[in-house]
Coordinates of C-alpha atoms in Angstrom, one line a residue:
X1 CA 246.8 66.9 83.8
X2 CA 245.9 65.0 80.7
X3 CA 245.6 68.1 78.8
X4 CA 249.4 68.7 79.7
X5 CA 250.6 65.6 78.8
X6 CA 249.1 65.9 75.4
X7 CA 250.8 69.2 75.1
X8 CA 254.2 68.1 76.3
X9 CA 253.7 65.1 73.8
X10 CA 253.1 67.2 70.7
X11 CA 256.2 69.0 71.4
X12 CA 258.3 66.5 71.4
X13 CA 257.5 65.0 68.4
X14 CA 257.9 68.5 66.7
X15 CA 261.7 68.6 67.7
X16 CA 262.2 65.8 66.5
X17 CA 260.4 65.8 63.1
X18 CA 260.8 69.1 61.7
X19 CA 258.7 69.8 58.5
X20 CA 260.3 70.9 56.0
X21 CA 260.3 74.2 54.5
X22 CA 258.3 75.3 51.0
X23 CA 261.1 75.4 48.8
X24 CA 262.5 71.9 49.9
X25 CA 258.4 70.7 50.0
X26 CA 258.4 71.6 45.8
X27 CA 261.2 69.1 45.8
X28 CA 260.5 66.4 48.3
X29 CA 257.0 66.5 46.6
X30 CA 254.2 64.1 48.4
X31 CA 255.8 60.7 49.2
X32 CA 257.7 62.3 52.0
X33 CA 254.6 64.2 53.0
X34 CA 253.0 61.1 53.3
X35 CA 256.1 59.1 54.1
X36 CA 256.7 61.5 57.7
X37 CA 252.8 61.4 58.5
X38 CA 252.9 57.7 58.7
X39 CA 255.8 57.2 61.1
X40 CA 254.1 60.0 63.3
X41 CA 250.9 57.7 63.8
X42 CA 252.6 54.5 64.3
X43 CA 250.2 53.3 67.3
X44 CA 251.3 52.3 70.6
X45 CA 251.2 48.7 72.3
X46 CA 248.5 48.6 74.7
X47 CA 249.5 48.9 78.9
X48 CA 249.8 44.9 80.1
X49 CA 247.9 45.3 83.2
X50 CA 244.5 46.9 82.3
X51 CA 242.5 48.3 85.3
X52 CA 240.0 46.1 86.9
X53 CA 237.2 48.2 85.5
X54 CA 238.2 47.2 82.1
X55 CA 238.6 43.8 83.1
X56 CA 235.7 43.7 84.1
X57 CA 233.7 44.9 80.8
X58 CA 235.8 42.1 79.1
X59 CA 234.3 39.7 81.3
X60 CA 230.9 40.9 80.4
X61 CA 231.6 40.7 76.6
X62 CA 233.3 37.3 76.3
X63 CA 236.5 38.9 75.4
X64 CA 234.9 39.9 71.7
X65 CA 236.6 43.3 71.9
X66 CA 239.8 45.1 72.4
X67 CA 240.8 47.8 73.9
X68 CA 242.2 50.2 70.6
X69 CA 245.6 51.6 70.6
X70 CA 246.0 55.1 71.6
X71 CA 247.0 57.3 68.7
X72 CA 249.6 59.7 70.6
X73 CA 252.7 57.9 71.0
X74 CA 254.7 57.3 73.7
X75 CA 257.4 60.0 74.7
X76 CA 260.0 56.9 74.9
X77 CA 259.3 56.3 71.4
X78 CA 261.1 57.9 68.5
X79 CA 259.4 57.6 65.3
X80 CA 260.8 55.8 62.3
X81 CA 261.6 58.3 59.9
X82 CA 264.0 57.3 57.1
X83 CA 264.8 61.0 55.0
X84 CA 267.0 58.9 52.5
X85 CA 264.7 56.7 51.5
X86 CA 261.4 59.4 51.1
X87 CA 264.1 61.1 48.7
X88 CA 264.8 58.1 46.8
X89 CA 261.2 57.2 46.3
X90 CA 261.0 60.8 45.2
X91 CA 263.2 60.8 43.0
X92 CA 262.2 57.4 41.2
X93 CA 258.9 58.9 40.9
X94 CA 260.2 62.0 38.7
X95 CA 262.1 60.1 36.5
X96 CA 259.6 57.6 35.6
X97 CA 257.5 60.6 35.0
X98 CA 260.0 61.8 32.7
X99 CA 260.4 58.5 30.9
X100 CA 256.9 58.5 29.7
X101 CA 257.0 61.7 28.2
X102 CA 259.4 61.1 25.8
X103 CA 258.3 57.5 24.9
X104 CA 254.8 59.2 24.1
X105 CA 256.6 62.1 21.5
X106 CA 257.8 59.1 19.7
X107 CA 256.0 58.9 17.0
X108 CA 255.9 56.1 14.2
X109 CA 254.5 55.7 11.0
X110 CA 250.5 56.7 10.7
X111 CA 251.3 58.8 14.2
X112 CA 251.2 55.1 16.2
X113 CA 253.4 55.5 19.3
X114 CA 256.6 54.1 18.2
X115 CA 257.0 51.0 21.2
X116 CA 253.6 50.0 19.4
X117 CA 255.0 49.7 16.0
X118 CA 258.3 48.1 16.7
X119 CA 256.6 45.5 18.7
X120 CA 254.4 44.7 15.7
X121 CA 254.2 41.8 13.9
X122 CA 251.7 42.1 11.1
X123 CA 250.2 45.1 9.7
X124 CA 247.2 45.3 6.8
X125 CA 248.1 47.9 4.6
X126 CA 245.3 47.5 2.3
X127 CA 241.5 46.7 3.2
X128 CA 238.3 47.1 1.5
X129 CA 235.6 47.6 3.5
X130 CA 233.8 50.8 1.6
X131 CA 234.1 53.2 -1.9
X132 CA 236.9 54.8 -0.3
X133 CA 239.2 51.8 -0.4
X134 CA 238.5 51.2 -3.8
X135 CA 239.2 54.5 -4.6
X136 CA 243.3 54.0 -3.8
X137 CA 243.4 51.5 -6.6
X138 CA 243.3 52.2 -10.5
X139 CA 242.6 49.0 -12.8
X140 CA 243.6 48.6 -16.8
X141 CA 244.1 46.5 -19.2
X142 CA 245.2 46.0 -22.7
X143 CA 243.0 48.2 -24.1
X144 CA 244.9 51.3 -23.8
X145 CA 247.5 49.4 -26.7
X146 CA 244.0 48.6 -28.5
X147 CA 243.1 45.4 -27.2
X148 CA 239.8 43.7 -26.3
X149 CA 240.3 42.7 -23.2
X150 CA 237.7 43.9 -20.0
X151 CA 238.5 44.6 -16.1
X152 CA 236.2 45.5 -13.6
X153 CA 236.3 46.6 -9.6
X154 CA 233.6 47.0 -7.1
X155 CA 233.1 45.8 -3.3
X156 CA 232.3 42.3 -2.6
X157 CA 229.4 40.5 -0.7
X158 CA 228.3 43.0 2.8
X159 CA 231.1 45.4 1.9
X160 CA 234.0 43.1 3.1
X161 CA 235.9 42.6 0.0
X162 CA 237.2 43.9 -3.4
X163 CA 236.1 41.7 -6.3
X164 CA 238.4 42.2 -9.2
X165 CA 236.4 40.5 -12.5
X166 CA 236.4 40.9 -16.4
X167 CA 237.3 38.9 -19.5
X168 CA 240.8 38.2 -20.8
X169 CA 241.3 38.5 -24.8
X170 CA 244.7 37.3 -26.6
X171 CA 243.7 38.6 -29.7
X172 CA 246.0 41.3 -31.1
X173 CA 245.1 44.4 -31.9
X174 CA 244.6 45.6 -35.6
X175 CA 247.2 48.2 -35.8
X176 CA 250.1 46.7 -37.5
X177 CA 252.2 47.3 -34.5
X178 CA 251.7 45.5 -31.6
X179 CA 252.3 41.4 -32.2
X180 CA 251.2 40.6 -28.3
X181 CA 247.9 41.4 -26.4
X182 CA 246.4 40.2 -23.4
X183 CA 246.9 41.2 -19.6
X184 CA 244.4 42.9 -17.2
X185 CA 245.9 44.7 -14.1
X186 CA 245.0 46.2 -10.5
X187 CA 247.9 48.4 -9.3
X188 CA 247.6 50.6 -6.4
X189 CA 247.7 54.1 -6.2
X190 CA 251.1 56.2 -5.2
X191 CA 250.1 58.0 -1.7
X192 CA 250.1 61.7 -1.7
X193 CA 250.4 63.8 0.7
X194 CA 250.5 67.8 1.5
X195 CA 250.2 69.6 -2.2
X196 CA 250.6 65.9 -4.3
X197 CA 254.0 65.0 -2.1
X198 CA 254.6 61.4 -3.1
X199 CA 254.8 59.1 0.3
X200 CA 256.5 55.7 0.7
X201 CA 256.0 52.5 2.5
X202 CA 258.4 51.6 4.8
X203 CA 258.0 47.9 5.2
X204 CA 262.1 47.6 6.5
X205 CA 260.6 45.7 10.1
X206 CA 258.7 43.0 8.1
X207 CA 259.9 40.1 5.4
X208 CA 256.7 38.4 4.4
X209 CA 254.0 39.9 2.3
X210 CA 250.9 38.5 3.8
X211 CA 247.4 38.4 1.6
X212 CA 244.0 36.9 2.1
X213 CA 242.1 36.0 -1.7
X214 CA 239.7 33.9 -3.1
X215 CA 240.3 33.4 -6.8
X216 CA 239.1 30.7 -9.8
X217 CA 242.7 28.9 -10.3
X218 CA 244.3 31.0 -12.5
X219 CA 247.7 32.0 -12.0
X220 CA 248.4 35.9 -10.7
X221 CA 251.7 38.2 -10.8
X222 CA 252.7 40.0 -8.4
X223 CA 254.4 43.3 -8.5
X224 CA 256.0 45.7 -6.0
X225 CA 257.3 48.7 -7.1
X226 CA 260.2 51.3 -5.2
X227 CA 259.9 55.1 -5.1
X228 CA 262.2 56.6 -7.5
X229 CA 262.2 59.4 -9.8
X230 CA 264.5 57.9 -12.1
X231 CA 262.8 58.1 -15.8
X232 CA 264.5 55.0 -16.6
X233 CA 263.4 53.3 -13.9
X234 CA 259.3 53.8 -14.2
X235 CA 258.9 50.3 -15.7
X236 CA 261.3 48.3 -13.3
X237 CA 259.7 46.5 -10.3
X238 CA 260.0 42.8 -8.5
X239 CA 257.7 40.4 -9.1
X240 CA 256.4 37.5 -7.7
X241 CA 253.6 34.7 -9.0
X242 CA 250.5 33.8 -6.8
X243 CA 248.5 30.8 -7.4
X244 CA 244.9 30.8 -6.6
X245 CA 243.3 27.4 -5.8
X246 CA 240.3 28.2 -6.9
X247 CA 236.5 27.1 -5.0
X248 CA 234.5 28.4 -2.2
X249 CA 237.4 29.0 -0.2
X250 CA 239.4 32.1 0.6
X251 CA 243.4 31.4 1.2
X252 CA 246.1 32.8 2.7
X253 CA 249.1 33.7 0.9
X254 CA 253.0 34.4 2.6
X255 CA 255.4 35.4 -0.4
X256 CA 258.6 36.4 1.4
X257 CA 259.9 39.6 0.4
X258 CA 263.7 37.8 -0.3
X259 CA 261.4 35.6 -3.3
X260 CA 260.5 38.6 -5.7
X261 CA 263.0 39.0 -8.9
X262 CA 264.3 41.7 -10.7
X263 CA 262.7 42.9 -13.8
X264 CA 261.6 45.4 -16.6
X265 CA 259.1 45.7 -18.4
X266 CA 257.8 42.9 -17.8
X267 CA 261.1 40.5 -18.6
X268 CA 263.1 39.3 -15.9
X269 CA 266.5 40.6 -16.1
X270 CA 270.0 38.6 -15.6
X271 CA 271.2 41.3 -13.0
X272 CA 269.5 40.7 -10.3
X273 CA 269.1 43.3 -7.0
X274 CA 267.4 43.1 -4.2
X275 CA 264.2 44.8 -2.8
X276 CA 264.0 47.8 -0.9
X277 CA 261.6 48.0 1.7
X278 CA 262.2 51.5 3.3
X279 CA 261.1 53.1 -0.2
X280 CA 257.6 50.9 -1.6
X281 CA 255.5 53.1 -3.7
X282 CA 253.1 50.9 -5.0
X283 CA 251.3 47.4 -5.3
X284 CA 249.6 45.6 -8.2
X285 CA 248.5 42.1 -9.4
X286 CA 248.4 41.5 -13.5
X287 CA 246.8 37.9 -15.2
X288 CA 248.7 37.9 -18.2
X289 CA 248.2 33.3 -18.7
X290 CA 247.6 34.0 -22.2
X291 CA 244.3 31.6 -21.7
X292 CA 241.1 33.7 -23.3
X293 CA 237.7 33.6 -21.4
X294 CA 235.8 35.3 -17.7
X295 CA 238.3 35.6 -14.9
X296 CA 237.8 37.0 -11.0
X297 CA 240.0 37.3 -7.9
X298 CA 238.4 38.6 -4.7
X299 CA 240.6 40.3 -1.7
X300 CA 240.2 40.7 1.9
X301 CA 243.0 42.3 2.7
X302 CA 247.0 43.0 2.0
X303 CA 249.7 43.5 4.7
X304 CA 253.0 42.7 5.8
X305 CA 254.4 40.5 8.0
X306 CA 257.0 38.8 9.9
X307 CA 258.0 35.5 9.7
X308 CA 260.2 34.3 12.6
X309 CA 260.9 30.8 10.5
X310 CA 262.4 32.5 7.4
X311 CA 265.9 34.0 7.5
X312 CA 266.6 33.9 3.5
X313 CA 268.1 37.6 2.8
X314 CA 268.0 37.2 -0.9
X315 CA 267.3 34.2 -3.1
X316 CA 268.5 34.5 -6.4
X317 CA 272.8 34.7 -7.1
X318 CA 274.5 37.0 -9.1
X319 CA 278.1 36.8 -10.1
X320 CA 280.7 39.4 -11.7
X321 CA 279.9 39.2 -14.9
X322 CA 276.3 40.1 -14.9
X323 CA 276.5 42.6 -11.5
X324 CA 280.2 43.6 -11.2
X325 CA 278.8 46.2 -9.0
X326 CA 278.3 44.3 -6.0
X327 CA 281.5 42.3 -6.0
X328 CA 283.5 45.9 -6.0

């Protein structure tokens, strides 16, 4: 008799939980799988009079145990099967899924997933921790006009730094030309990339350039230069001055990007513009103080970054006269 109760059991519960086909099983995927397998076993309260047998084996075991749920359910019972909500679930699933495969083909600058750039909010673009950092920079000086002044870069103390060093000479050169001598420069190289294609910095998320030195006092230039093409244009760049304190120290420097002026060859022009940071080709710091003698300016590192506290766009005015083109 028990063996047909079971029987008569599991057909009920057949009729009235059909499984579904293959094709709609492809769709439904595993959470209704799961979902209709766990209203199926939803256990069954226990009878309230229990025989005197088992009453009696409580009595022996000081009512320590239970007597465990059967795991057929009842025939009065329907179980709890919700179709909408197992397709819901479903469906939530795919499209998160989906979600994260386009976020990862984002990609960003350096191939960083793009959520992980735009959430940034400082970046080193420069570090020198081996030969191959020094290798992006170039360093000269006024002797390619025929002056006597000396620059030197290597890597610092353990390979953590750049230590730029040399001797600055006024004296003019002997070629009845040039009146003016004196300047010693570190400018970094242009990025290349596939058959010498020049690359760019894009720098558009950021408004602070951010630097860790160490230097002996003197007084530094600093000079960004755009990507451009433009023969006219090879000696333009914005500039900026750094002061170095000078000691045992190392400091860090915040020049935001709205500070640097407008200038060519090396004079500052009455037209001023302002930077573009979607198009930075280069990077480079010149002592030009016109004081003779030793000089040295060790760097950790240069980035970018951004300063929630500073909301300057530009800081220098122009008016009609000298820029007519921006009051068109």
């Amino acid at each position: 008799m028990a063996l047909v109760h079971k029987l008569l059991n599991g057909i009920y519960i057949l009729r009235k939980c059909q499984m579904p086909s293959a094709a709609s099983h492809l769709f439904l995927g595993t959470h209704f799988a799961d979902y209709c397998s766990s209203g199926l076993q939803k256990p069954v309260v226990a009878p309230s009079k229990a025989s005197p047998q088992r009453k009696t084996e409580e009595g022996l075991q000081g009512h320590h145990h239970r007597e465990a749920a059967l795991d057929i359910p009842s025939p009065d019972e329907k179980p709890e099967i919700s179709f909408e909500k197992a397709i819901q679930e479903e469906i939530k699933d795919h499209f998160r899924r989906l979600k994260d495969d386009f976020v990862n083909r984002w990609k960003g600058p350096e191939g960083h997933p793009l959520h992980e750039v735009l959430l940034e909010q400082a970046k080193v673009v420069w570090q020198f921790r081996g030969k191959e950092d020094l290798d992006r920079w170039i360093v000269t000086s006024d002797k390619t006009i025929g002056g006597r002044s000396e620059v030197f870069l290597k890597m610092g103390k353990n390979n953590q730094s750049a230590l730029l060093y040399g001797n600055l000479s006024t004296e003019a050169p002997h070629d009845g030309e040039s009146g003016r001598s004196g300047y010693c420069a570190m400018i970094s190289r242009i990025p290349r990339g596939p058959f010498e294609r020049k690359r760019s910095y894009d720098w558009t998320q950021f408004n602070t350039l951010y630097l860790r030195v160490r230097g002996d006092g003197r007084p530094w230039m600093v000079n960004i230069r755009e990507d451009t093409d433009i023969i006219q244009r090879k000696n333009q760049m914005y500039s900026y001055f750094m002061f170095t304190r000078g000691g045992p120290y190392w400091q860090e420097i915040k020049i935001p990007f709205s500070k640097f002026f407008f200038s060519n060859q090396g004079r500052i022009r009455d037209a001023q513009f302002q930077l573009l940071l979607d198009k930075i080709s280069s990077i480079g710091f010149t002592l030009a103080d016109k004081v003779d003698g030793p000089f040295f300016l060790e760097i950790d590192f240069i980035g970018v970054y951004t300063d929630p506290a500073h909301t300057e766009e530009f800081a220098y005015e122009n008016s009609p006269d000298l820029n007519p083109k921006l009051f068109k």
